[in-house]
Every structure is written in structure tokens, then in C-alpha cells.
Amino acid sequence: MWTFSAYAAEWLERKKSTLKGYGVTKGHINVSLNSAFGKKALNAITVSDVNRWIGQKRKTLSPATVQRQLATFNAIMNDAVRSGLVERNPSERADRIKGIEARQRFVADNEW
């Protein structure tokens, strides 16, 4: 069974040409996700692991930043589900991140 860090590195290499924010995504994996999930086997990551990670990250980061990092984790785990390596993505049942505000947009004069 793949470890999270090995699978994430392989996933990142496959997606390199299609990712819009490759550097940011690589940072999410190397700095945040590998420290929490890196040594675990993909099928050993649980919902409680994800919730614990969210709680730890919320102490120091804004809700939107944690959500973006969680989206990277989600993409990797969804790919593992499609590949048949795990049955279910543990972040599907994880707690929702509260405090994310929608971006404000102001209408320009010419749009009226």
C-alpha cells in the first residue's frame, strides 16, 4: 500500500502540466499535508485524522487557507479512490470549516 507522501509525489508529477498553481499545490503537500499524513498508508487515514489536522491548522491559519490545503488533500484522495487504492475519501465526512467568507465584489459603473 502506498504511503500518502509517496502517492502525493506521484500524483503531483502526473498533474504537473495541468495544475494551474503547481507551486502552491506543491507547497501544500510538502509543508502541510506530508507532516500530518506523509508516513501513513492511504487506507489508514481516517476521518478523525483529517478532523484533527483541520483543528491544528485552524489555530494558526485562516479558514480559507485551511480550506485550500484541504482541497489539495481531497484531490489526491479522490484520485486514489478512482485508482482503486482506497474505498472512500476520508475528507468527505470531515467537519466543515467554518468562518469562510465569500469574496466581495463591487459592481463597476459601466456594469450598471
PDB file of C-alpha atoms in Angstrom:
ATOM      1  CA  MET A   1       0.000   0.000   0.000  1.00  0.00           C
ATOM      2  CA  TRP A   2       1.207   3.477  -0.882  1.00  0.00           C
ATOM      3  CA  THR A   3       2.079   5.971   1.834  1.00  0.00           C
ATOM      4  CA  PHE A   4       0.442   9.366   1.499  1.00  0.00           C
ATOM      5  CA  SER A   5       3.743  11.144   0.784  1.00  0.00           C
ATOM      6  CA  ALA A   6       4.742   8.682  -1.970  1.00  0.00           C
ATOM      7  CA  TYR A   7       1.329   8.806  -3.622  1.00  0.00           C
ATOM      8  CA  ALA A   8       1.128  12.604  -3.336  1.00  0.00           C
ATOM      9  CA  ALA A   9       4.546  12.967  -5.010  1.00  0.00           C
ATOM     10  CA  GLU A  10       3.478  10.640  -7.821  1.00  0.00           C
ATOM     11  CA  TRP A  11       0.125  12.465  -8.173  1.00  0.00           C
ATOM     12  CA  LEU A  12       1.870  15.840  -8.280  1.00  0.00           C
ATOM     13  CA  GLU A  13       4.235  14.655 -11.000  1.00  0.00           C
ATOM     14  CA  ARG A  14       1.308  13.369 -13.112  1.00  0.00           C
ATOM     15  CA  LYS A  15      -0.674  16.587 -12.657  1.00  0.00           C
ATOM     16  CA  LYS A  16       2.282  18.957 -13.120  1.00  0.00           C
ATOM     17  CA  SER A  17       1.309  20.013 -16.644  1.00  0.00           C
ATOM     18  CA  THR A  18      -2.375  20.536 -15.845  1.00  0.00           C
ATOM     19  CA  LEU A  19      -2.248  22.255 -12.454  1.00  0.00           C
ATOM     20  CA  LYS A  20      -2.775  25.991 -12.556  1.00  0.00           C
ATOM     21  CA  GLY A  21      -0.988  26.635  -9.271  1.00  0.00           C
ATOM     22  CA  TYR A  22       1.673  23.928  -9.290  1.00  0.00           C
ATOM     23  CA  GLY A  23       3.988  25.742  -6.855  1.00  0.00           C
ATOM     24  CA  VAL A  24       1.211  26.438  -4.371  1.00  0.00           C
ATOM     25  CA  THR A  25      -0.050  22.865  -4.552  1.00  0.00           C
ATOM     26  CA  LYS A  26       3.484  21.535  -4.076  1.00  0.00           C
ATOM     27  CA  GLY A  27       3.803  23.784  -1.033  1.00  0.00           C
ATOM     28  CA  HIS A  28       0.550  22.474   0.431  1.00  0.00           C
ATOM     29  CA  ILE A  29       1.810  18.917   0.070  1.00  0.00           C
ATOM     30  CA  ASN A  30       5.376  19.446   1.285  1.00  0.00           C
ATOM     31  CA  VAL A  31       4.734  21.864   4.143  1.00  0.00           C
ATOM     32  CA  SER A  32       1.321  20.981   5.491  1.00  0.00           C
ATOM     33  CA  LEU A  33      -0.004  17.630   4.323  1.00  0.00           C
ATOM     34  CA  ASN A  34       3.126  15.457   4.452  1.00  0.00           C
ATOM     35  CA  SER A  35       3.836  16.466   8.043  1.00  0.00           C
ATOM     36  CA  ALA A  36       0.425  15.167   9.115  1.00  0.00           C
ATOM     37  CA  PHE A  37      -0.282  12.287   6.728  1.00  0.00           C
ATOM     38  CA  GLY A  38       3.036  11.551   4.979  1.00  0.00           C
ATOM     39  CA  LYS A  39       4.036   8.319   6.724  1.00  0.00           C
ATOM     40  CA  LYS A  40       0.515   6.875   6.885  1.00  0.00           C
ATOM     41  CA  ALA A  41      -0.742   4.350   4.378  1.00  0.00           C
ATOM     42  CA  LEU A  42      -3.523   5.770   2.198  1.00  0.00           C
ATOM     43  CA  ASN A  43      -6.058   3.295   3.561  1.00  0.00           C
ATOM     44  CA  ALA A  44      -5.061   4.081   7.181  1.00  0.00           C
ATOM     45  CA  ILE A  45      -6.045   7.775   7.047  1.00  0.00           C
ATOM     46  CA  THR A  46      -9.312   8.232   8.936  1.00  0.00           C
ATOM     47  CA  VAL A  47     -11.922  10.953   9.251  1.00  0.00           C
ATOM     48  CA  SER A  48     -10.683  11.662  12.770  1.00  0.00           C
ATOM     49  CA  ASP A  49      -7.146  12.172  11.395  1.00  0.00           C
ATOM     50  CA  VAL A  50      -8.487  14.750   8.962  1.00  0.00           C
ATOM     51  CA  ASN A  51     -10.569  16.476  11.663  1.00  0.00           C
ATOM     52  CA  ARG A  52      -7.555  16.578  13.991  1.00  0.00           C
ATOM     53  CA  TRP A  53      -5.440  18.102  11.195  1.00  0.00           C
ATOM     54  CA  ILE A  54      -8.119  20.733  10.481  1.00  0.00           C
ATOM     55  CA  GLY A  55      -8.255  21.648  14.171  1.00  0.00           C
ATOM     56  CA  GLN A  56      -4.488  22.038  14.402  1.00  0.00           C
ATOM     57  CA  LYS A  57      -4.283  24.148  11.252  1.00  0.00           C
ATOM     58  CA  ARG A  58      -7.177  26.406  12.328  1.00  0.00           C
ATOM     59  CA  LYS A  59      -5.126  27.511  15.355  1.00  0.00           C
ATOM     60  CA  THR A  60      -2.551  29.251  13.159  1.00  0.00           C
ATOM     61  CA  LEU A  61      -4.061  29.699   9.679  1.00  0.00           C
ATOM     62  CA  SER A  62      -7.116  31.450   8.288  1.00  0.00           C
ATOM     63  CA  PRO A  63     -10.160  29.310   7.409  1.00  0.00           C
ATOM     64  CA  ALA A  64      -9.677  29.970   3.686  1.00  0.00           C
ATOM     65  CA  THR A  65      -6.062  28.771   3.778  1.00  0.00           C
ATOM     66  CA  VAL A  66      -7.037  25.580   5.582  1.00  0.00           C
ATOM     67  CA  GLN A  67      -9.827  25.053   3.024  1.00  0.00           C
ATOM     68  CA  ARG A  68      -7.372  25.401   0.117  1.00  0.00           C
ATOM     69  CA  GLN A  69      -4.986  22.900   1.714  1.00  0.00           C
ATOM     70  CA  LEU A  70      -7.889  20.536   2.370  1.00  0.00           C
ATOM     71  CA  ALA A  71      -8.897  20.862  -1.298  1.00  0.00           C
ATOM     72  CA  THR A  72      -5.409  19.651  -2.279  1.00  0.00           C
ATOM     73  CA  PHE A  73      -5.719  16.687   0.105  1.00  0.00           C
ATOM     74  CA  ASN A  74      -9.189  15.998  -1.282  1.00  0.00           C
ATOM     75  CA  ALA A  75      -7.928  15.961  -4.889  1.00  0.00           C
ATOM     76  CA  ILE A  76      -5.172  13.476  -4.016  1.00  0.00           C
ATOM     77  CA  MET A  77      -7.503  11.182  -2.108  1.00  0.00           C
ATOM     78  CA  ASN A  78     -10.201  11.332  -4.811  1.00  0.00           C
ATOM     79  CA  ASP A  79      -7.561  10.245  -7.322  1.00  0.00           C
ATOM     80  CA  ALA A  80      -6.661   7.326  -5.023  1.00  0.00           C
ATOM     81  CA  VAL A  81     -10.350   6.356  -4.896  1.00  0.00           C
ATOM     82  CA  ARG A  82     -10.600   6.456  -8.719  1.00  0.00           C
ATOM     83  CA  SER A  83      -7.434   4.342  -8.918  1.00  0.00           C
ATOM     84  CA  GLY A  84      -8.969   1.733  -6.635  1.00  0.00           C
ATOM     85  CA  LEU A  85      -6.393   2.148  -3.860  1.00  0.00           C
ATOM     86  CA  VAL A  86      -8.899   3.234  -1.210  1.00  0.00           C
ATOM     87  CA  GLU A  87     -12.640   2.748  -0.970  1.00  0.00           C
ATOM     88  CA  ARG A  88     -13.597   6.170   0.315  1.00  0.00           C
ATOM     89  CA  ASN A  89     -12.065   9.615   0.710  1.00  0.00           C
ATOM     90  CA  PRO A  90     -11.856  10.355   4.468  1.00  0.00           C
ATOM     91  CA  SER A  91     -12.301  14.086   3.923  1.00  0.00           C
ATOM     92  CA  GLU A  92     -15.832  13.523   2.570  1.00  0.00           C
ATOM     93  CA  ARG A  93     -17.090  13.021   6.110  1.00  0.00           C
ATOM     94  CA  ALA A  94     -14.758  15.503   7.796  1.00  0.00           C
ATOM     95  CA  ASP A  95     -16.096  18.525   9.671  1.00  0.00           C
ATOM     96  CA  ARG A  96     -16.819  21.589   7.585  1.00  0.00           C
ATOM     97  CA  ILE A  97     -14.513  24.561   8.031  1.00  0.00           C
ATOM     98  CA  LYS A  98     -16.429  27.483   9.475  1.00  0.00           C
ATOM     99  CA  GLY A  99     -15.606  31.148   9.016  1.00  0.00           C
ATOM    100  CA  ILE A 100     -15.005  31.218   5.272  1.00  0.00           C
ATOM    101  CA  GLU A 101     -16.446  34.400   3.840  1.00  0.00           C
ATOM    102  CA  ALA A 102     -17.328  34.797   0.198  1.00  0.00           C
ATOM    103  CA  ARG A 103     -15.222  37.284  -1.704  1.00  0.00           C
ATOM    104  CA  GLN A 104     -16.873  40.694  -2.012  1.00  0.00           C
ATOM    105  CA  ARG A 105     -17.310  42.027  -5.491  1.00  0.00           C
ATOM    106  CA  PHE A 106     -18.193  45.603  -6.329  1.00  0.00           C
ATOM    107  CA  VAL A 107     -20.121  46.435  -9.483  1.00  0.00           C
ATOM    108  CA  ALA A 108     -18.361  48.937 -11.731  1.00  0.00           C
ATOM    109  CA  ASP A 109     -20.227  51.920 -13.167  1.00  0.00           C
ATOM    110  CA  ASN A 110     -20.158  50.529 -16.713  1.00  0.00           C
ATOM    111  CA  GLU A 111     -21.777  47.286 -15.475  1.00  0.00           C
ATOM    112  CA  TRP A 112     -24.861  49.126 -14.245  1.00  0.00           C
TER     113      TRP A 112
END
